[in-house]
Coordinates of C-alpha atoms in Angstrom, one line a residue:
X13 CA 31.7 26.4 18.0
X14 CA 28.3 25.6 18.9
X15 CA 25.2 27.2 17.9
X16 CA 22.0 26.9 19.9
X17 CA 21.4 23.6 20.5
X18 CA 22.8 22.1 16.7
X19 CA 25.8 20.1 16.6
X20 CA 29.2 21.3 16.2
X21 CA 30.9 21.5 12.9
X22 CA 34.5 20.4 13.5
X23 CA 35.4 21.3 9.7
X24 CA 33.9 23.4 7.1
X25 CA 34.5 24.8 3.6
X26 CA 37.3 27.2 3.7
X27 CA 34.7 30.1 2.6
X28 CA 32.7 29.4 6.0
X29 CA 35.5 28.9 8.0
X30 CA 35.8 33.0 7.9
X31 CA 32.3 33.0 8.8
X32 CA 32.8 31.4 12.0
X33 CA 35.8 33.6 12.5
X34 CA 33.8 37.1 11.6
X35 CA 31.3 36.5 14.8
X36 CA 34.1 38.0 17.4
X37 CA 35.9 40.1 14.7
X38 CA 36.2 43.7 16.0
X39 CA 38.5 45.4 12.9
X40 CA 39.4 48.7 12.4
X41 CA 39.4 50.0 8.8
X42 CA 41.2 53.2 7.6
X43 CA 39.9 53.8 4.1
X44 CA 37.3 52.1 3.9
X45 CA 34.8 54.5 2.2
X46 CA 34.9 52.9 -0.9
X47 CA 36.6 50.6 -2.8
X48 CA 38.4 47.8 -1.5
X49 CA 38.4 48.6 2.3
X50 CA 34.7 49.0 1.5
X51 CA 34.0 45.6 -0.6
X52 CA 36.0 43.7 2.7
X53 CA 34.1 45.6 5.6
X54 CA 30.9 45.0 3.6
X55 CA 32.0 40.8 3.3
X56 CA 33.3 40.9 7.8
X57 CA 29.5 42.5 8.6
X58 CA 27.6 40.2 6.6
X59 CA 30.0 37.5 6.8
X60 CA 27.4 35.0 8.6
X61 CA 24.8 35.9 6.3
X62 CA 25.4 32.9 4.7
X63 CA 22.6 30.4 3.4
X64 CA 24.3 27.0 5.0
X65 CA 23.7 28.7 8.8
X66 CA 20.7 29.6 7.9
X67 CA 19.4 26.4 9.7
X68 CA 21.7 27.5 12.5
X69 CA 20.7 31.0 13.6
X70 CA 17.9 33.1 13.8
X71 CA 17.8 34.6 10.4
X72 CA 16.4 37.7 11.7
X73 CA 19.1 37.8 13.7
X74 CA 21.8 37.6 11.2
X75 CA 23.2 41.6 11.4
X76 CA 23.9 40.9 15.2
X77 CA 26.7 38.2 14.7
X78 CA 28.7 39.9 12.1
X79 CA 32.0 41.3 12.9
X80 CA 31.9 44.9 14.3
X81 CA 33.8 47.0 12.0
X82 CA 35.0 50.7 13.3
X83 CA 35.7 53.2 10.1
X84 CA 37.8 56.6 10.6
X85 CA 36.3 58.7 8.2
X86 CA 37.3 61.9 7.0
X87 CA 33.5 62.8 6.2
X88 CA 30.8 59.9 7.5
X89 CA 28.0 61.7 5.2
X90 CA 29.4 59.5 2.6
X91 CA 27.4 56.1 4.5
X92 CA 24.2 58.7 4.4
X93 CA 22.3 57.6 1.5
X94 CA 24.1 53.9 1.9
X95 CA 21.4 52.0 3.3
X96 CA 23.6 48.7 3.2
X97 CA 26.3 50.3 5.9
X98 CA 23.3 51.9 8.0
X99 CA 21.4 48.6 9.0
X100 CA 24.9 47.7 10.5
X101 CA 25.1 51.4 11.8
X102 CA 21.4 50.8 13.7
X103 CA 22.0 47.6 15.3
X104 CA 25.8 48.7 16.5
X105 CA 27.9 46.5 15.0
X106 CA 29.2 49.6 12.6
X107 CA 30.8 52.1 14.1
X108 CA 31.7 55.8 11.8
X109 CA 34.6 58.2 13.7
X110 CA 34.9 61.5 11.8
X111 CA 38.9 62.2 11.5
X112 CA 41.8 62.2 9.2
X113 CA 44.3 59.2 9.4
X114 CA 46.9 61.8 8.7
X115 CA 46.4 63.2 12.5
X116 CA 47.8 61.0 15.3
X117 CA 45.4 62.0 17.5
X118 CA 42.7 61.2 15.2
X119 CA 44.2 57.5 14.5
X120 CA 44.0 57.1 18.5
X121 CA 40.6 58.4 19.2
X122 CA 39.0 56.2 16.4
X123 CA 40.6 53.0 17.5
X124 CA 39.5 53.7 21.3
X125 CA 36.3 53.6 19.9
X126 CA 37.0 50.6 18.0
X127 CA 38.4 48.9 21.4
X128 CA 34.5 49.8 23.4
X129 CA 32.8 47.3 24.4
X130 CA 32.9 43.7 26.9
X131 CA 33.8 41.9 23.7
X132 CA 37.5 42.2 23.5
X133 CA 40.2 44.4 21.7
X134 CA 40.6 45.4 17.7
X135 CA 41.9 42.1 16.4
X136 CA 42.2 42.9 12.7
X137 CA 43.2 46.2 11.5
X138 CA 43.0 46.8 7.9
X139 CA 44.8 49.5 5.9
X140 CA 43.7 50.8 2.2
X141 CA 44.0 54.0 2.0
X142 CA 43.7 55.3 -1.9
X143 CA 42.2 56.9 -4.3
X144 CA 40.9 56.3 -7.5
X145 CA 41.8 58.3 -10.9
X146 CA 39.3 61.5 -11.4
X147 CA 37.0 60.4 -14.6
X148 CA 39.1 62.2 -16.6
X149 CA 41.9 59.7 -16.1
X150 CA 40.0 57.0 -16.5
X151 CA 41.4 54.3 -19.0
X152 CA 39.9 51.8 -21.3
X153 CA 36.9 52.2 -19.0
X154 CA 38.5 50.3 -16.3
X155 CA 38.5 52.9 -13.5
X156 CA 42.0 52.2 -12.9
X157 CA 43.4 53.4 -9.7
X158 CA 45.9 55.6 -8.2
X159 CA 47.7 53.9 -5.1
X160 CA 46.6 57.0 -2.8
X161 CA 46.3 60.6 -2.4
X162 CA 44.5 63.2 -4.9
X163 CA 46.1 63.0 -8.2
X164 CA 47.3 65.7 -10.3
X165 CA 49.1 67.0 -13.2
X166 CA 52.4 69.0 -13.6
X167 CA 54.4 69.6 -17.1
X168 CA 57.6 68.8 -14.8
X169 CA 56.5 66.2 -12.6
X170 CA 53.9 64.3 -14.4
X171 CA 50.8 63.2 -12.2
X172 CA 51.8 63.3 -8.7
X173 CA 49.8 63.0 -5.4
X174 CA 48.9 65.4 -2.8
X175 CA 49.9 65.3 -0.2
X176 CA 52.7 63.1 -1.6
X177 CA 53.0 61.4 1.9
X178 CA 49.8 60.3 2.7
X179 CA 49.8 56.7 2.8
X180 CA 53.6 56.8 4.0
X181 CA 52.6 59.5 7.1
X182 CA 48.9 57.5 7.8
X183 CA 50.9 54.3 8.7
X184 CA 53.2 56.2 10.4
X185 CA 50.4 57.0 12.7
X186 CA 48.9 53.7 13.0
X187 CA 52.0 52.4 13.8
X188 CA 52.7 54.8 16.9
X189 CA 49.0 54.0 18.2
X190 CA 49.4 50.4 17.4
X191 CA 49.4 48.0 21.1
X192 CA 52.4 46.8 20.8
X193 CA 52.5 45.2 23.9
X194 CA 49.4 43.0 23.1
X195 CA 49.7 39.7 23.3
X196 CA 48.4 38.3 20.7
X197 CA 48.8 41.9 18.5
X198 CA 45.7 43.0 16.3
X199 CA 46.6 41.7 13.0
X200 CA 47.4 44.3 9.9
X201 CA 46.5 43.7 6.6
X202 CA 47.8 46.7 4.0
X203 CA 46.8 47.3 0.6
X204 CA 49.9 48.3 -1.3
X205 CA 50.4 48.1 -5.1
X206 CA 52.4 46.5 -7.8
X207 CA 55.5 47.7 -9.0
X208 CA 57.6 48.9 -6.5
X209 CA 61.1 49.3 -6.4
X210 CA 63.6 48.3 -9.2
X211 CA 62.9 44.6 -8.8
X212 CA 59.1 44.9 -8.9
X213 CA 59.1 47.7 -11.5
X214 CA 61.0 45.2 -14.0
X215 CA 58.5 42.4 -13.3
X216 CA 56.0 45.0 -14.8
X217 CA 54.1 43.8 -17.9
X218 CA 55.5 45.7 -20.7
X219 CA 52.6 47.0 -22.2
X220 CA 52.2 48.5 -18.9
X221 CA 55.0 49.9 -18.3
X222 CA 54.6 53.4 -20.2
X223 CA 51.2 53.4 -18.1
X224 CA 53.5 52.9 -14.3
X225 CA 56.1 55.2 -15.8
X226 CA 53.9 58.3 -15.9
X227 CA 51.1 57.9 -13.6
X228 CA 52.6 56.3 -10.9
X229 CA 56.2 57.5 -10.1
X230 CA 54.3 59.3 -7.3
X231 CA 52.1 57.5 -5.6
X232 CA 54.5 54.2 -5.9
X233 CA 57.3 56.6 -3.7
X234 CA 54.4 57.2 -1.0
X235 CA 53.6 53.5 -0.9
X236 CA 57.6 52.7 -0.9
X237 CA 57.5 54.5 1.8
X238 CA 54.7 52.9 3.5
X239 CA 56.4 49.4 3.2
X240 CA 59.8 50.4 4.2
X241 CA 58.0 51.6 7.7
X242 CA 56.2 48.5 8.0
X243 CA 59.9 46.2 6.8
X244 CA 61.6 48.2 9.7
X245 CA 58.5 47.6 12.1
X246 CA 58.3 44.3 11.9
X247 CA 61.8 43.2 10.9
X248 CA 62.1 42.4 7.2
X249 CA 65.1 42.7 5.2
X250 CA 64.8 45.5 2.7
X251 CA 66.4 45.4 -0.4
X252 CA 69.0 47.4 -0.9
X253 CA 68.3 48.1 -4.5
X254 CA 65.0 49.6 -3.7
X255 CA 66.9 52.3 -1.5
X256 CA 65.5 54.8 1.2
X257 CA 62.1 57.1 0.9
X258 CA 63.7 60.8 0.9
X259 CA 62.4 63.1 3.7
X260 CA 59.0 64.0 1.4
X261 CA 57.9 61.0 2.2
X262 CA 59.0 59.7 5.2
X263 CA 60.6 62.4 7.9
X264 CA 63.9 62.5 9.3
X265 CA 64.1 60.3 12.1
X266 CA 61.4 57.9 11.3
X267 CA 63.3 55.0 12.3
X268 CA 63.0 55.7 16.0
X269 CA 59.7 56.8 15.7
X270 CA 58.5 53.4 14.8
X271 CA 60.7 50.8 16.2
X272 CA 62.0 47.8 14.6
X273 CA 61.4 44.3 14.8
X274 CA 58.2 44.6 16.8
X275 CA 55.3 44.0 14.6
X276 CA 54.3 40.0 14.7
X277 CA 51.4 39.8 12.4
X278 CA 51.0 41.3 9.4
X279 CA 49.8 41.0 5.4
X280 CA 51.3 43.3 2.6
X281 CA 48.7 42.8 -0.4
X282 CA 50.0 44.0 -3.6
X283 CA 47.5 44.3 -6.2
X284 CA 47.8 45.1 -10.1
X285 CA 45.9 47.3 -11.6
X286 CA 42.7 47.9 -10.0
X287 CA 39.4 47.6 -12.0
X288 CA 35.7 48.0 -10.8
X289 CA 35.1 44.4 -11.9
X290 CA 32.9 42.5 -10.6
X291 CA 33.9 39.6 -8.2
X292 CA 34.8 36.1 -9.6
X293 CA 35.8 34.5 -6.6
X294 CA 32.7 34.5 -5.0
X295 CA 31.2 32.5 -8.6
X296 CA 34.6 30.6 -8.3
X297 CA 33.5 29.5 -5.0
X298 CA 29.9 28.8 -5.6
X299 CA 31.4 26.0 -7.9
X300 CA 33.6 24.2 -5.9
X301 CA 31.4 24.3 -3.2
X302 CA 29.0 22.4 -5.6
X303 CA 31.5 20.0 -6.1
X304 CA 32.4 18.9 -2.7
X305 CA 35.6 19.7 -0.6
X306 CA 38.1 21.2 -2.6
X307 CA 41.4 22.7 -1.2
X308 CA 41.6 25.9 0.5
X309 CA 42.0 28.4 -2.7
X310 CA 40.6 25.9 -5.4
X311 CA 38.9 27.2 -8.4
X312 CA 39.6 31.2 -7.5
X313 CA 40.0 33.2 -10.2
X314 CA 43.2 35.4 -9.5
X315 CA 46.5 34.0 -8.7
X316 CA 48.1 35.2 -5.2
X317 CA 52.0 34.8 -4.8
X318 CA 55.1 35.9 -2.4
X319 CA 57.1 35.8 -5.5
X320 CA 56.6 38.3 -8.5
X321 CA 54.3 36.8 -11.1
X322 CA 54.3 37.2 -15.4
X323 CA 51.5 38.7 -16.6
X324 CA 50.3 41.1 -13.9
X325 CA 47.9 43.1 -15.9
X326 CA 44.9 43.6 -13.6
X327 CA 42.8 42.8 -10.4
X328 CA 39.2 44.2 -9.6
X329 CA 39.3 45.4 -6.5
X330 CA 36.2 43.4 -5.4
X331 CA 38.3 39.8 -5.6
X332 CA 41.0 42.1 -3.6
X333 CA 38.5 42.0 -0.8
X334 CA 37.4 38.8 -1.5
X335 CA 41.3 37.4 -0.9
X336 CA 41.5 39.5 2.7
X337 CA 38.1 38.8 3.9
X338 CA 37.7 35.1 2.8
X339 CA 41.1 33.9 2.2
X340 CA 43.7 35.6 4.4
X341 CA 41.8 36.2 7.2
X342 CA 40.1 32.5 7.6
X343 CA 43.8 31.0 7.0
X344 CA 45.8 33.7 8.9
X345 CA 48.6 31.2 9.6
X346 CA 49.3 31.2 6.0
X347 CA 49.7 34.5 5.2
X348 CA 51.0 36.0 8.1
X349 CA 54.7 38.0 7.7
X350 CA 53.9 37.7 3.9
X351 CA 54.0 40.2 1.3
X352 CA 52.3 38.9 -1.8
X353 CA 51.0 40.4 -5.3
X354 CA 47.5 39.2 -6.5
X355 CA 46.5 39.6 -10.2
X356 CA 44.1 37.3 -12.4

């Protein structure tokens, strides 16, 4: 790629190879109000605000090459007061649809908006619905959070979600508005969790485990169900051991609702616990970078495996974002059709 009339780079640092990759982004986020779909959207819009191109571009031009990044929001007041998402809002390259992701309909209006424009289709659709514990739940002071849903308590059932489906029944809908038919497809990145299944559940830390046992029996069978819809879309096996979501979670008939074997290109992240931390890898980065070429991942703070991983206490969700936005999407080739936990 060219800018202006400055030489081409033929190879860069892989933190500014996704820079080079953000300028024709068009993404689609579905929770991305806060938290991790926030911290990524914020890194893809201000992706080429980096100080090596300053040379390069128009500084005061940096907000028009970003990627253009389309929220569905169940409430866009919550970007009011955030001045940081507005400047994006004001030159066009943000784009806030009012809807619920639990509404077909809704899904399918936000990502025709997403798709406006002479500059191509949605490319990179990224999934993180969730919500964080109340303050009242909070742990340790870490914030920890909940996988999805609005969390509450029951003598009988512990805390639980509501409604118990959301994360399952949202990707549902993404799913049935997805272009399957693209060629190449938009690529999906969804935020899942640790711990799932029997397999994942015993890989738990065991000073966690009381902590998974009782908070998260819920929201772990809504994002169970969430990954067994994407397995079936996109062909994976599915372990047997893990079993099948019961019709709470995902409906009778699902199967033929979605398809199988369809989806091409896709990213299930599963994080550890999430913490408001701040983020290392960008420090990580700064130091390699310091030191010359280092290889793709060098130096990063948090370990990223397809395999389950000792010790998978907690993440913040800031180097969550950090791993899709600078990582996984700059490398795409290497983490497509994987699922993989990430955990300092």
């Amino acid at each position: 790629m060219i800018f202006s009339n400055q030489p081409a780079y033929t190879t860069l640092p892989q933190t500014h190879e996704s820079i080079l990759s953000a300028f024709a982004m068009k993404a689609f986020i579905i929770g991305g109000s806060k938290n991790i779909g926030y911290y990524a959207a914020q890194r893809l819009l201000s992706t080429c605000c980096d100080a090596i191109f300053i040379q390069l571009i128009d500084p005061l031009s940096f907000i028009e090459h970003g990627a253009t990044v389309t929220f569905l929001l169940r409430n866009k007041s919550c970007f009011d007061a955030d001045e940081t998402i507005q400047q994006y809002v004001r030159s066009g390259k943000a784009r806030l649809v009012s809807g619920d992701a639990l509404k077909e309909e809704d899904v399918r209006k936000a990502w025709a908006v997403a798709d406006e424009g002479d500059d191509g289709s949605v490319d990179t659709v990224f999934f993180s619905v969730g919500r964080r514990f109340p303050p009242l739940y909070n742990i340790s002071r870490l914030n920890l959070s909940l996988p999805g849903g609005t969390p509450n308590f029951s003598i009988t059932k512990g805390f639980y979600i509501n409604p118990p489906d959301l994360c399952a029944h949202s990707m549902l809908n993404v799913l049935s508005v997805f272009p399957r038919a693209a060629s190449p497809q938009p690529r999906l990145v969804l935020i899942s969790s640790t711990g799932l299944g029997r397999t994942a559940h015993a890989a738990v830390p065991f000073a966690l485990k009381p902590l998974y046992g009782i908070l998260l029996p819920g929201p772990h069978r809504d994002k169970l169900g969430m990954e067994r819809a994407i397995a079936h879309a996109a062909g994976f096996a599915w372990p047997a051991a893990d079993g099948e979501p019961d019709a709470e979670i995902l409906p009778e008939g699902w199967q033929a609702h979605v398809g199988e074997g369809w989806l091409k290109s896709v990213l299930v992240v599963r994080p550890a616990l999430l913490t408001d931390g701040v983020c290392k890898g960008d420090a990580s980065a700064e130091a390699c970078a310091c030191k010359g070429d280092a290889p793709a991942g060098a130096g990063v703070p948090y370990r990223v495996d397809s395999e389950e991983m000792k010790g998978q206490y907690t993440v913040s969700r800031q180097d969550v974002a950090h791993f899709v936005a600078e990582r996984a999407l700059a490398d795409w080739s290497e983490w497509e059709g994987k699922i993989v936990r990430i955990a300092y």
